PDB file of C-alpha atoms and ligand atoms in Angstrom:
ATOM      1  CA  MET A   5     121.479  66.952 -73.127  1.00 73.00           C
ATOM      2  CA  ASN A   6     121.207  69.805 -70.639  1.00 90.00           C
ATOM      3  CA  ARG A   7     118.166  69.164 -68.362  1.00 96.00           C
ATOM      4  CA  ASP A   8     117.753  72.838 -67.509  1.00 97.00           C
ATOM      5  CA  PHE A   9     113.919  72.679 -67.569  1.00 98.00           C
ATOM      6  CA  GLU A  10     113.715  69.949 -64.905  1.00 98.00           C
ATOM      7  CA  ASN A  11     110.687  70.542 -62.601  1.00 97.00           C
ATOM      8  CA  GLN A  12     109.210  73.119 -64.983  1.00 98.00           C
ATOM      9  CA  THR A  13     105.794  72.923 -66.640  1.00 98.00           C
ATOM     10  CA  VAL A  14     105.455  73.882 -70.289  1.00 99.00           C
ATOM     11  CA  ILE A  15     102.371  74.199 -72.506  1.00 99.00           C
ATOM     12  CA  VAL A  16     102.832  74.153 -76.299  1.00 99.00           C
ATOM     13  CA  THR A  17      99.848  74.754 -78.567  1.00 99.00           C
ATOM     14  CA  GLY A  18      99.722  72.725 -81.790  1.00 98.00           C
ATOM     15  CA  GLY A  19     102.336  70.196 -80.692  1.00 98.00           C
ATOM     16  CA  SER A  20     101.176  67.231 -82.766  1.00 98.00           C
ATOM     17  CA  ARG A  21     103.137  68.132 -85.897  1.00 98.00           C
ATOM     18  CA  GLY A  22     105.806  70.353 -87.420  1.00 98.00           C
ATOM     19  CA  ILE A  23     107.434  73.123 -85.416  1.00 98.00           C
ATOM     20  CA  GLY A  24     105.207  72.520 -82.366  1.00 99.00           C
ATOM     21  CA  ARG A  25     106.212  68.882 -82.227  1.00 98.00           C
ATOM     22  CA  ALA A  26     109.908  69.812 -82.302  1.00 98.00           C
ATOM     23  CA  VAL A  27     109.309  72.335 -79.511  1.00 99.00           C
ATOM     24  CA  VAL A  28     107.531  69.695 -77.390  1.00 99.00           C
ATOM     25  CA  GLU A  29     110.385  67.215 -77.930  1.00 98.00           C
ATOM     26  CA  CYS A  30     113.047  69.816 -77.169  1.00 98.00           C
ATOM     27  CA  PHE A  31     111.494  70.823 -73.819  1.00 98.00           C
ATOM     28  CA  ALA A  32     110.823  67.167 -72.902  1.00 98.00           C
ATOM     29  CA  GLN A  33     114.463  66.241 -73.612  1.00 98.00           C
ATOM     30  CA  ARG A  34     115.546  69.136 -71.422  1.00 98.00           C
ATOM     31  CA  GLY A  35     113.585  67.758 -68.474  1.00 98.00           C
ATOM     32  CA  ALA A  36     110.304  69.728 -68.556  1.00 98.00           C
ATOM     33  CA  ARG A  37     106.879  68.289 -67.943  1.00 98.00           C
ATOM     34  CA  VAL A  38     105.227  69.159 -71.253  1.00 99.00           C
ATOM     35  CA  PHE A  39     101.551  69.415 -72.174  1.00 99.00           C
ATOM     36  CA  PHE A  40     100.591  70.095 -75.760  1.00 99.00           C
ATOM     37  CA  THR A  41      97.395  70.721 -77.668  1.00 99.00           C
ATOM     38  CA  TYR A  42      96.219  69.567 -81.037  1.00 98.00           C
ATOM     39  CA  HIS A  43      93.060  70.072 -83.054  1.00 98.00           C
ATOM     40  CA  GLN A  44      92.011  66.952 -84.976  1.00 97.00           C
ATOM     41  CA  ASN A  45      95.051  64.787 -85.527  1.00 98.00           C
ATOM     42  CA  ALA A  46      94.793  62.431 -82.544  1.00 98.00           C
ATOM     43  CA  ASP A  47      97.074  59.795 -84.128  1.00 98.00           C
ATOM     44  CA  ALA A  48      99.920  62.249 -84.620  1.00 98.00           C
ATOM     45  CA  ALA A  49      99.419  63.575 -81.090  1.00 98.00           C
ATOM     46  CA  ALA A  50      99.552  60.038 -79.658  1.00 98.00           C
ATOM     47  CA  GLN A  51     102.823  59.396 -81.491  1.00 98.00           C
ATOM     48  CA  VAL A  52     104.405  62.501 -79.954  1.00 98.00           C
ATOM     49  CA  SER A  53     103.209  61.460 -76.485  1.00 98.00           C
ATOM     50  CA  THR A  54     104.577  57.952 -76.869  1.00 98.00           C
ATOM     51  CA  GLY A  55     107.874  59.269 -78.180  1.00 98.00           C
ATOM     52  CA  CYS A  56     108.717  61.779 -75.464  1.00 98.00           C
ATOM     53  CA  GLY A  57     106.217  61.373 -72.630  1.00 98.00           C
ATOM     54  CA  ALA A  58     104.484  64.710 -73.169  1.00 98.00           C
ATOM     55  CA  GLU A  59     100.739  64.832 -72.519  1.00 98.00           C
ATOM     56  CA  ALA A  60      98.363  65.533 -75.417  1.00 98.00           C
ATOM     57  CA  ILE A  61      95.145  67.518 -75.028  1.00 98.00           C
ATOM     58  CA  ALA A  62      92.569  68.095 -77.780  1.00 98.00           C
ATOM     59  CA  CYS A  63      91.842  71.823 -77.488  1.00 98.00           C
ATOM     60  CA  PRO A  64      90.782  74.040 -80.378  1.00 98.00           C
ATOM     61  CA  GLN A  65      92.280  77.525 -80.488  1.00 98.00           C
ATOM     62  CA  THR A  66      88.782  78.977 -80.836  1.00 98.00           C
ATOM     63  CA  ASP A  67      87.323  77.510 -77.637  1.00 98.00           C
ATOM     64  CA  GLY A  68      88.002  79.983 -74.831  1.00 98.00           C
ATOM     65  CA  ALA A  69      86.354  77.830 -72.144  1.00 98.00           C
ATOM     66  CA  ALA A  70      88.412  74.771 -73.112  1.00 98.00           C
ATOM     67  CA  ILE A  71      91.612  76.843 -73.051  1.00 98.00           C
ATOM     68  CA  GLU A  72      90.818  78.196 -69.547  1.00 98.00           C
ATOM     69  CA  ALA A  73      89.989  74.671 -68.347  1.00 98.00           C
ATOM     70  CA  THR A  74      93.206  73.247 -69.829  1.00 98.00           C
ATOM     71  CA  VAL A  75      95.380  75.825 -68.070  1.00 98.00           C
ATOM     72  CA  GLU A  76      93.517  75.250 -64.794  1.00 98.00           C
ATOM     73  CA  GLN A  77      93.949  71.489 -65.093  1.00 98.00           C
ATOM     74  CA  VAL A  78      97.662  71.725 -65.900  1.00 98.00           C
ATOM     75  CA  VAL A  79      98.267  74.027 -62.927  1.00 98.00           C
ATOM     76  CA  LYS A  80      96.194  71.762 -60.659  1.00 98.00           C
ATOM     77  CA  THR A  81      98.195  68.721 -61.792  1.00 98.00           C
ATOM     78  CA  THR A  82     101.703  70.152 -61.602  1.00 98.00           C
ATOM     79  CA  GLY A  83     101.255  73.146 -59.298  1.00 98.00           C
ATOM     80  CA  ARG A  84     102.801  75.595 -61.774  1.00 98.00           C
ATOM     81  CA  LEU A  85     103.067  76.963 -65.285  1.00 98.00           C
ATOM     82  CA  ASP A  86     106.497  78.198 -66.334  1.00 98.00           C
ATOM     83  CA  VAL A  87     106.340  78.451 -70.128  1.00 99.00           C
ATOM     84  CA  LEU A  88     103.607  78.927 -72.742  1.00 99.00           C
ATOM     85  CA  VAL A  89     104.483  78.540 -76.423  1.00 99.00           C
ATOM     86  CA  ASN A  90     101.756  79.832 -78.746  1.00 99.00           C
ATOM     87  CA  ASN A  91     102.553  77.818 -81.843  1.00 98.00           C
ATOM     88  CA  ALA A  92      99.238  76.527 -83.265  1.00 98.00           C
ATOM     89  CA  GLY A  93      98.438  78.233 -86.533  1.00 98.00           C
ATOM     90  CA  ILE A  94      96.847  77.811 -89.935  1.00 98.00           C
ATOM     91  CA  THR A  95      96.944  79.335 -93.388  1.00 98.00           C
ATOM     92  CA  SER A  96      94.091  79.732 -95.850  1.00 98.00           C
ATOM     93  CA  ASP A  97      95.714  81.533 -98.765  1.00 97.00           C
ATOM     94  CA  ASN A  98      93.834  83.418-101.444  1.00 97.00           C
ATOM     95  CA  PHE A  99      93.824  86.819-103.088  1.00 98.00           C
ATOM     96  CA  LEU A 100      91.791  89.194-100.951  1.00 98.00           C
ATOM     97  CA  MET A 101      89.358  89.802-103.817  1.00 98.00           C
ATOM     98  CA  LEU A 102      88.523  86.085-103.850  1.00 98.00           C
ATOM     99  CA  MET A 103      88.761  85.341-100.135  1.00 98.00           C
ATOM    100  CA  PRO A 104      85.524  84.341 -98.413  1.00 98.00           C
ATOM    101  CA  HIS A 105      85.179  86.423 -95.253  1.00 98.00           C
ATOM    102  CA  GLU A 106      84.877  83.160 -93.330  1.00 98.00           C
ATOM    103  CA  ASP A 107      88.500  82.301 -94.282  1.00 98.00           C
ATOM    104  CA  TRP A 108      89.638  85.716 -93.073  1.00 98.00           C
ATOM    105  CA  GLN A 109      87.882  85.179 -89.755  1.00 98.00           C
ATOM    106  CA  ARG A 110      89.041  81.573 -89.282  1.00 98.00           C
ATOM    107  CA  VAL A 111      92.718  82.494 -89.710  1.00 98.00           C
ATOM    108  CA  LEU A 112      92.461  85.521 -87.424  1.00 99.00           C
ATOM    109  CA  ASP A 113      90.481  83.574 -84.825  1.00 98.00           C
ATOM    110  CA  THR A 114      92.930  80.652 -84.786  1.00 99.00           C
ATOM    111  CA  ASN A 115      96.257  82.467 -85.022  1.00 98.00           C
ATOM    112  CA  LEU A 116      95.622  85.757 -83.218  1.00 99.00           C
ATOM    113  CA  ASN A 117      92.549  85.399 -81.014  1.00 99.00           C
ATOM    114  CA  GLY A 118      93.639  81.881 -80.030  1.00 99.00           C
ATOM    115  CA  ALA A 119      97.036  83.142 -78.867  1.00 99.00           C
ATOM    116  CA  CYS A 120      95.294  85.954 -76.971  1.00 98.00           C
ATOM    117  CA  ARG A 121      93.003  83.449 -75.207  1.00 99.00           C
ATOM    118  CA  TRP A 122      96.011  81.338 -74.180  1.00 99.00           C
ATOM    119  CA  CYS A 123      98.015  84.353 -72.956  1.00 99.00           C
ATOM    120  CA  LYS A 124      95.085  85.553 -70.864  1.00 98.00           C
ATOM    121  CA  ALA A 125      94.566  82.145 -69.268  1.00 98.00           C
ATOM    122  CA  ALA A 126      98.285  81.467 -68.711  1.00 98.00           C
ATOM    123  CA  SER A 127      99.137  84.879 -67.344  1.00 98.00           C
ATOM    124  CA  ARG A 128      96.947  84.293 -64.251  1.00 98.00           C
ATOM    125  CA  PRO A 129      99.114  81.558 -62.678  1.00 98.00           C
ATOM    126  CA  MET A 130     102.259  83.292 -63.961  1.00 98.00           C
ATOM    127  CA  LEU A 131     101.239  86.563 -62.276  1.00 98.00           C
ATOM    128  CA  SER A 132     100.595  84.727 -58.995  1.00 98.00           C
ATOM    129  CA  ALA A 133     104.026  83.087 -59.231  1.00 98.00           C
ATOM    130  CA  ARG A 134     105.642  86.340 -60.432  1.00 98.00           C
ATOM    131  CA  ARG A 135     107.511  84.317 -62.991  1.00 98.00           C
ATOM    132  CA  GLY A 136     106.971  82.960 -66.477  1.00 98.00           C
ATOM    133  CA  SER A 137     107.847  83.051 -70.138  1.00 99.00           C
ATOM    134  CA  ILE A 138     105.529  83.295 -73.131  1.00 99.00           C
ATOM    135  CA  ILE A 139     106.784  82.749 -76.672  1.00 99.00           C
ATOM    136  CA  ASN A 140     104.561  83.556 -79.631  1.00 99.00           C
ATOM    137  CA  ILE A 141     105.333  81.976 -82.999  1.00 99.00           C
ATOM    138  CA  ALA A 142     104.700  84.525 -85.740  1.00 99.00           C
ATOM    139  CA  SER A 143     105.911  84.441 -89.371  1.00 98.00           C
ATOM    140  CA  ILE A 144     107.930  86.433 -91.888  1.00 98.00           C
ATOM    141  CA  SER A 145     104.527  87.099 -93.472  1.00 98.00           C
ATOM    142  CA  GLY A 146     103.927  89.391 -90.509  1.00 98.00           C
ATOM    143  CA  LEU A 147     107.031  91.406 -91.480  1.00 98.00           C
ATOM    144  CA  VAL A 148     107.087  91.508 -95.278  1.00 97.00           C
ATOM    145  CA  GLY A 149     104.288  91.443 -97.863  1.00 97.00           C
ATOM    146  CA  VAL A 150     103.507  87.977 -99.189  1.00 94.00           C
ATOM    147  CA  MET A 151     100.926  87.739-101.965  1.00 94.00           C
ATOM    148  CA  GLY A 152      97.822  85.683-101.134  1.00 96.00           C
ATOM    149  CA  GLN A 153      98.341  85.917 -97.384  1.00 97.00           C
ATOM    150  CA  THR A 154      96.472  89.047 -96.271  1.00 98.00           C
ATOM    151  CA  ASN A 155      94.607  87.112 -93.580  1.00 98.00           C
ATOM    152  CA  TYR A 156      97.684  85.225 -92.346  1.00 98.00           C
ATOM    153  CA  ALA A 157      99.864  88.375 -92.532  1.00 98.00           C
ATOM    154  CA  ALA A 158      97.317  90.357 -90.527  1.00 99.00           C
ATOM    155  CA  SER A 159      97.203  87.619 -87.866  1.00 99.00           C
ATOM    156  CA  LYS A 160     100.986  87.325 -87.569  1.00 99.00           C
ATOM    157  CA  GLY A 161     101.778  91.051 -87.817  1.00 99.00           C
ATOM    158  CA  ALA A 162      99.210  91.702 -85.096  1.00 99.00           C
ATOM    159  CA  LEU A 163     100.680  88.872 -83.013  1.00 99.00           C
ATOM    160  CA  LEU A 164     104.055  90.663 -83.077  1.00 99.00           C
ATOM    161  CA  ALA A 165     102.490  93.963 -81.963  1.00 99.00           C
ATOM    162  CA  PHE A 166     100.486  92.067 -79.323  1.00 99.00           C
ATOM    163  CA  THR A 167     103.729  90.460 -78.076  1.00 99.00           C
ATOM    164  CA  ARG A 168     105.356  93.839 -77.455  1.00 98.00           C
ATOM    165  CA  ALA A 169     102.288  95.334 -75.742  1.00 99.00           C
ATOM    166  CA  LEU A 170     101.831  92.280 -73.510  1.00 99.00           C
ATOM    167  CA  ALA A 171     105.560  92.331 -72.701  1.00 99.00           C
ATOM    168  CA  ALA A 172     105.069  95.891 -71.437  1.00 98.00           C
ATOM    169  CA  GLU A 173     102.101  94.796 -69.297  1.00 98.00           C
ATOM    170  CA  LEU A 174     103.716  91.710 -67.763  1.00 98.00           C
ATOM    171  CA  GLY A 175     107.445  92.460 -67.776  1.00 98.00           C
ATOM    172  CA  GLY A 176     107.360  94.225 -64.400  1.00 98.00           C
ATOM    173  CA  ARG A 177     106.075  90.993 -62.846  1.00 98.00           C
ATOM    174  CA  ASN A 178     109.003  88.985 -64.223  1.00 98.00           C
ATOM    175  CA  ILE A 179     106.968  87.448 -67.035  1.00 98.00           C
ATOM    176  CA  ARG A 180     108.887  87.673 -70.294  1.00 99.00           C
ATOM    177  CA  VAL A 181     106.884  87.771 -73.531  1.00 99.00           C
ATOM    178  CA  ASN A 182     108.823  87.338 -76.786  1.00 99.00           C
ATOM    179  CA  ALA A 183     108.248  86.185 -80.352  1.00 99.00           C
ATOM    180  CA  VAL A 184     109.983  83.902 -82.822  1.00 99.00           C
ATOM    181  CA  VAL A 185     109.550  84.495 -86.543  1.00 98.00           C
ATOM    182  CA  PRO A 186     110.257  81.412 -88.648  1.00 98.00           C
ATOM    183  CA  GLY A 187     110.945  81.673 -92.365  1.00 98.00           C
ATOM    184  CA  PHE A 188     110.345  78.630 -94.570  1.00 97.00           C
ATOM    185  CA  ILE A 189     110.491  75.552 -92.321  1.00 98.00           C
ATOM    186  CA  GLU A 190     109.926  71.986 -93.563  1.00 98.00           C
ATOM    187  CA  THR A 191     106.488  71.030 -92.241  1.00 98.00           C
ATOM    188  CA  ASP A 192     103.059  70.055 -93.557  1.00 97.00           C
ATOM    189  CA  MET A 193     102.210  73.761 -93.767  1.00 97.00           C
ATOM    190  CA  SER A 194     105.154  74.683 -96.010  1.00 96.00           C
ATOM    191  CA  ALA A 195     104.625  71.527 -98.096  1.00 96.00           C
ATOM    192  CA  ARG A 196     101.544  73.289 -99.488  1.00 93.00           C
ATOM    193  CA  VAL A 197     103.624  76.180-100.903  1.00 92.00           C
ATOM    194  CA  PRO A 198     103.658  75.927-104.736  1.00 91.00           C
ATOM    195  CA  ARG A 199     106.927  74.479-106.142  1.00 93.00           C
ATOM    196  CA  GLN A 200     107.778  77.624-108.136  1.00 93.00           C
ATOM    197  CA  ILE A 201     107.505  79.860-105.067  1.00 92.00           C
ATOM    198  CA  LYS A 202     109.576  77.402-103.022  1.00 93.00           C
ATOM    199  CA  GLN A 203     112.340  77.396-105.655  1.00 95.00           C
ATOM    200  CA  ARG A 204     112.350  81.190-105.924  1.00 94.00           C
ATOM    201  CA  ASN A 205     112.727  81.522-102.164  1.00 95.00           C
ATOM    202  CA  ILE A 206     115.376  78.818-101.770  1.00 97.00           C
ATOM    203  CA  GLU A 207     117.582  80.833-104.131  1.00 96.00           C
ATOM    204  CA  ARG A 208     117.284  83.811-101.742  1.00 96.00           C
ATOM    205  CA  ILE A 209     117.826  81.833 -98.509  1.00 98.00           C
ATOM    206  CA  LEU A 210     121.521  82.030 -97.600  1.00 98.00           C
ATOM    207  CA  PRO A 211     122.054  78.311 -96.758  1.00 98.00           C
ATOM    208  CA  LYS A 212     119.931  77.414 -99.860  1.00 97.00           C
ATOM    209  CA  ARG A 213     117.547  75.163 -97.957  1.00 97.00           C
ATOM    210  CA  PHE A 214     114.378  75.341 -95.859  1.00 97.00           C
ATOM    211  CA  GLY A 215     114.883  75.234 -92.088  1.00 98.00           C
ATOM    212  CA  GLN A 216     114.175  72.227 -89.912  1.00 98.00           C
ATOM    213  CA  PRO A 217     111.604  72.420 -87.076  1.00 98.00           C
ATOM    214  CA  ALA A 218     114.383  71.670 -84.552  1.00 98.00           C
ATOM    215  CA  GLU A 219     116.210  74.836 -85.674  1.00 98.00           C
ATOM    216  CA  VAL A 220     113.202  76.872 -84.516  1.00 99.00           C
ATOM    217  CA  ALA A 221     112.654  74.804 -81.366  1.00 98.00           C
ATOM    218  CA  SER A 222     116.164  75.488 -80.072  1.00 98.00           C
ATOM    219  CA  VAL A 223     115.549  79.248 -80.316  1.00 98.00           C
ATOM    220  CA  VAL A 224     112.206  78.920 -78.532  1.00 99.00           C
ATOM    221  CA  ALA A 225     113.911  76.971 -75.728  1.00 98.00           C
ATOM    222  CA  PHE A 226     116.645  79.611 -75.527  1.00 98.00           C
ATOM    223  CA  LEU A 227     114.042  82.374 -75.101  1.00 98.00           C
ATOM    224  CA  ALA A 228     112.305  80.347 -72.376  1.00 98.00           C
ATOM    225  CA  SER A 229     115.564  79.626 -70.548  1.00 98.00           C
ATOM    226  CA  ASP A 230     117.432  81.595 -67.902  1.00 97.00           C
ATOM    227  CA  ALA A 231     120.025  82.409 -70.593  1.00 98.00           C
ATOM    228  CA  ALA A 232     117.420  84.871 -71.939  1.00 98.00           C
ATOM    229  CA  SER A 233     116.525  86.360 -68.543  1.00 98.00           C
ATOM    230  CA  TYR A 234     117.021  89.973 -69.765  1.00 98.00           C
ATOM    231  CA  ILE A 235     115.149  89.593 -73.084  1.00 98.00           C
ATOM    232  CA  PHE A 236     111.672  91.165 -73.008  1.00 98.00           C
ATOM    233  CA  GLY A 237     109.303  91.989 -75.896  1.00 98.00           C
ATOM    234  CA  GLN A 238     111.734  90.961 -78.640  1.00 99.00           C
ATOM    235  CA  THR A 239     111.404  89.147 -81.931  1.00 98.00           C
ATOM    236  CA  ILE A 240     114.006  86.633 -83.129  1.00 98.00           C
ATOM    237  CA  ILE A 241     113.891  85.864 -86.849  1.00 98.00           C
ATOM    238  CA  VAL A 242     114.880  82.308 -87.849  1.00 98.00           C
ATOM    239  CA  ASP A 243     114.731  82.435 -91.648  1.00 98.00           C
ATOM    240  CA  GLY A 244     118.162  81.589 -93.069  1.00 98.00           C
ATOM    241  CA  GLY A 245     118.753  85.277 -93.763  1.00 98.00           C
ATOM    242  CA  LEU A 246     115.800  85.595 -96.141  1.00 97.00           C
ATOM    243  CA  THR A 247     114.501  88.901 -94.785  1.00 97.00           C
ATOM    244  CA  ALA A 248     117.935  90.300 -93.875  1.00 97.00           C
ATOM    245  CA  THR A 249     119.363  90.354 -97.374  1.00 95.00           C
ATOM    246  CA  ALA A 250     118.402  91.866-100.718  1.00 87.00           C
ATOM    247  CA  GLY A 251     119.350  88.741-102.692  1.00 69.00           C
TER     248      GLY A 251
HETATM  249  P1  NDP B   8     101.621  72.459 -89.123  1.00 50.25           P
HETATM  250  O1  NDP B   8     100.468  72.672 -90.051  1.00 50.25           O
HETATM  251  O2  NDP B   8     102.657  71.460 -89.470  1.00 50.25           O
HETATM  252  O3  NDP B   8     101.045  72.103 -87.653  1.00 50.25           O
HETATM  253  C1  NDP B   8     100.037  72.917 -87.098  1.00 50.25           C
HETATM  254  C2  NDP B   8      99.775  72.511 -85.665  1.00 50.25           C
HETATM  255  O4  NDP B   8      98.755  73.388 -85.131  1.00 50.25           O
HETATM  256  C3  NDP B   8      99.223  71.097 -85.529  1.00 50.25           C
HETATM  257  O5  NDP B   8      99.660  70.562 -84.299  1.00 50.25           O
HETATM  258  C4  NDP B   8      97.703  71.325 -85.513  1.00 50.25           C
HETATM  259  O6  NDP B   8      96.968  70.296 -84.858  1.00 50.25           O
HETATM  260  C5  NDP B   8      97.635  72.619 -84.717  1.00 50.25           C
HETATM  261  N1  NDP B   8      96.391  73.347 -84.999  1.00 50.25           N
HETATM  262  C6  NDP B   8      95.964  73.800 -86.195  1.00 50.25           C
HETATM  263  N2  NDP B   8      94.767  74.406 -86.068  1.00 50.25           N
HETATM  264  C7  NDP B   8      94.449  74.328 -84.752  1.00 50.25           C
HETATM  265  C8  NDP B   8      93.323  74.742 -83.988  1.00 50.25           C
HETATM  266  N3  NDP B   8      92.289  75.386 -84.540  1.00 50.25           N
HETATM  267  N4  NDP B   8      93.316  74.473 -82.656  1.00 50.25           N
HETATM  268  C9  NDP B   8      94.353  73.827 -82.076  1.00 50.25           C
HETATM  269  N5  NDP B   8      95.453  73.413 -82.744  1.00 50.25           N
HETATM  270  C10 NDP B   8      95.485  73.648 -84.073  1.00 50.25           C
HETATM  271  O7  NDP B   8     102.249  73.908 -88.903  1.00 50.25           O
HETATM  272  P2  NDP B   8     103.777  74.363 -88.726  1.00 50.25           P
HETATM  273  O8  NDP B   8     104.458  73.494 -87.773  1.00 50.25           O
HETATM  274  O9  NDP B   8     104.350  74.577 -90.069  1.00 50.25           O
HETATM  275  O10 NDP B   8     103.570  75.818 -88.097  1.00 50.25           O
HETATM  276  C11 NDP B   8     103.589  76.044 -86.699  1.00 50.25           C
HETATM  277  C12 NDP B   8     103.535  77.533 -86.457  1.00 50.25           C
HETATM  278  O11 NDP B   8     104.644  78.153 -87.099  1.00 50.25           O
HETATM  279  C13 NDP B   8     102.266  78.200 -87.012  1.00 50.25           C
HETATM  280  O12 NDP B   8     101.846  79.216 -86.156  1.00 50.25           O
HETATM  281  C14 NDP B   8     102.752  78.784 -88.316  1.00 50.25           C
HETATM  282  O13 NDP B   8     101.984  79.883 -88.710  1.00 50.25           O
HETATM  283  C15 NDP B   8     104.169  79.173 -87.966  1.00 50.25           C
HETATM  284  N6  NDP B   8     105.057  79.269 -89.107  1.00 50.25           N
HETATM  285  C16 NDP B   8     105.357  78.177 -89.889  1.00 50.25           C
HETATM  286  C17 NDP B   8     106.209  78.309 -90.977  1.00 50.25           C
HETATM  287  C18 NDP B   8     106.608  77.154 -91.842  1.00 50.25           C
HETATM  288  O14 NDP B   8     107.308  77.373 -92.854  1.00 50.25           O
HETATM  289  N7  NDP B   8     106.233  75.943 -91.549  1.00 50.25           N
HETATM  290  C19 NDP B   8     106.780  79.612 -91.323  1.00 50.25           C
HETATM  291  C20 NDP B   8     106.405  80.677 -90.434  1.00 50.25           C
HETATM  292  C21 NDP B   8     105.584  80.497 -89.378  1.00 50.25           C
HETATM  293  P3  NDP B   8      96.436  68.987 -85.700  1.00 50.25           P
HETATM  294  O15 NDP B   8      97.656  68.114 -85.924  1.00 50.25           O
HETATM  295  O16 NDP B   8      95.429  68.354 -84.811  1.00 50.25           O
HETATM  296  O17 NDP B   8      95.877  69.503 -86.977  1.00 50.25           O
END
């Protein structure tokens, strides 16, 4: 394994499960010192820590003060912050007509406002160092219309627009901000997708299977690496061709 992130500090939000966990493990294998957040699942977080040596921190996406304190602590401990991966996210699907406004707000606050809080906190040490990479995990729901996901789609579509605008703000200081858009990836989140919808989509996915978290993690690591040193404000779609083809 290439240890190209040796001596670098990485923060991954929502690293206790799914895609975030694979991202944590990928950076740890490549030599980085990795810190990751989780919300409630302390057992899962402890397993990830034990497995790869990354450090787990309970930090809700909605708590701005805790996010600021976490970034400060990480920088105090390691003296730097090289990479931030905004991965933590939730769904709360329903038709808009039936959606309690609270569910709209919770999804937006976790997925969009949470990422904004992290970017704001992380960009301070990155600006001082004049170096850094931020990768925001969006979704195909932010690109194409998916029924029952108005709240999630709004959060992820806005996250993509936010990525480009922040890239314009920070790019001149050698901080690269990019996004990864996963399609259907095998995690706890996609396990909740109804069987009929899963089957319909698998028929349209070119390799006829859902993706694995590691197949997203490797793209995230690429964007954070020096191999992507000239990539600013871009979106890479990792969806088995789902949104590229007409079926
Ligand atoms: P999972 O549900 O498997 O994991 C979610 C992670 O986010 C967990 O680590 C969870 O912590 C953490 N988290 C959830 N809510 C909060 C919160 N309020 N504060 C802090 N951490 C929180 O999700 P996936 O791995 O499937 O998804 C990861 C990202 O990828 C999300 O942004 C999602 O929208 C996106 N995505 C996923 C797709 C898929 O098919 N799986 C497709 C497209 C995009 P805890 O374990 O403590 O609950």
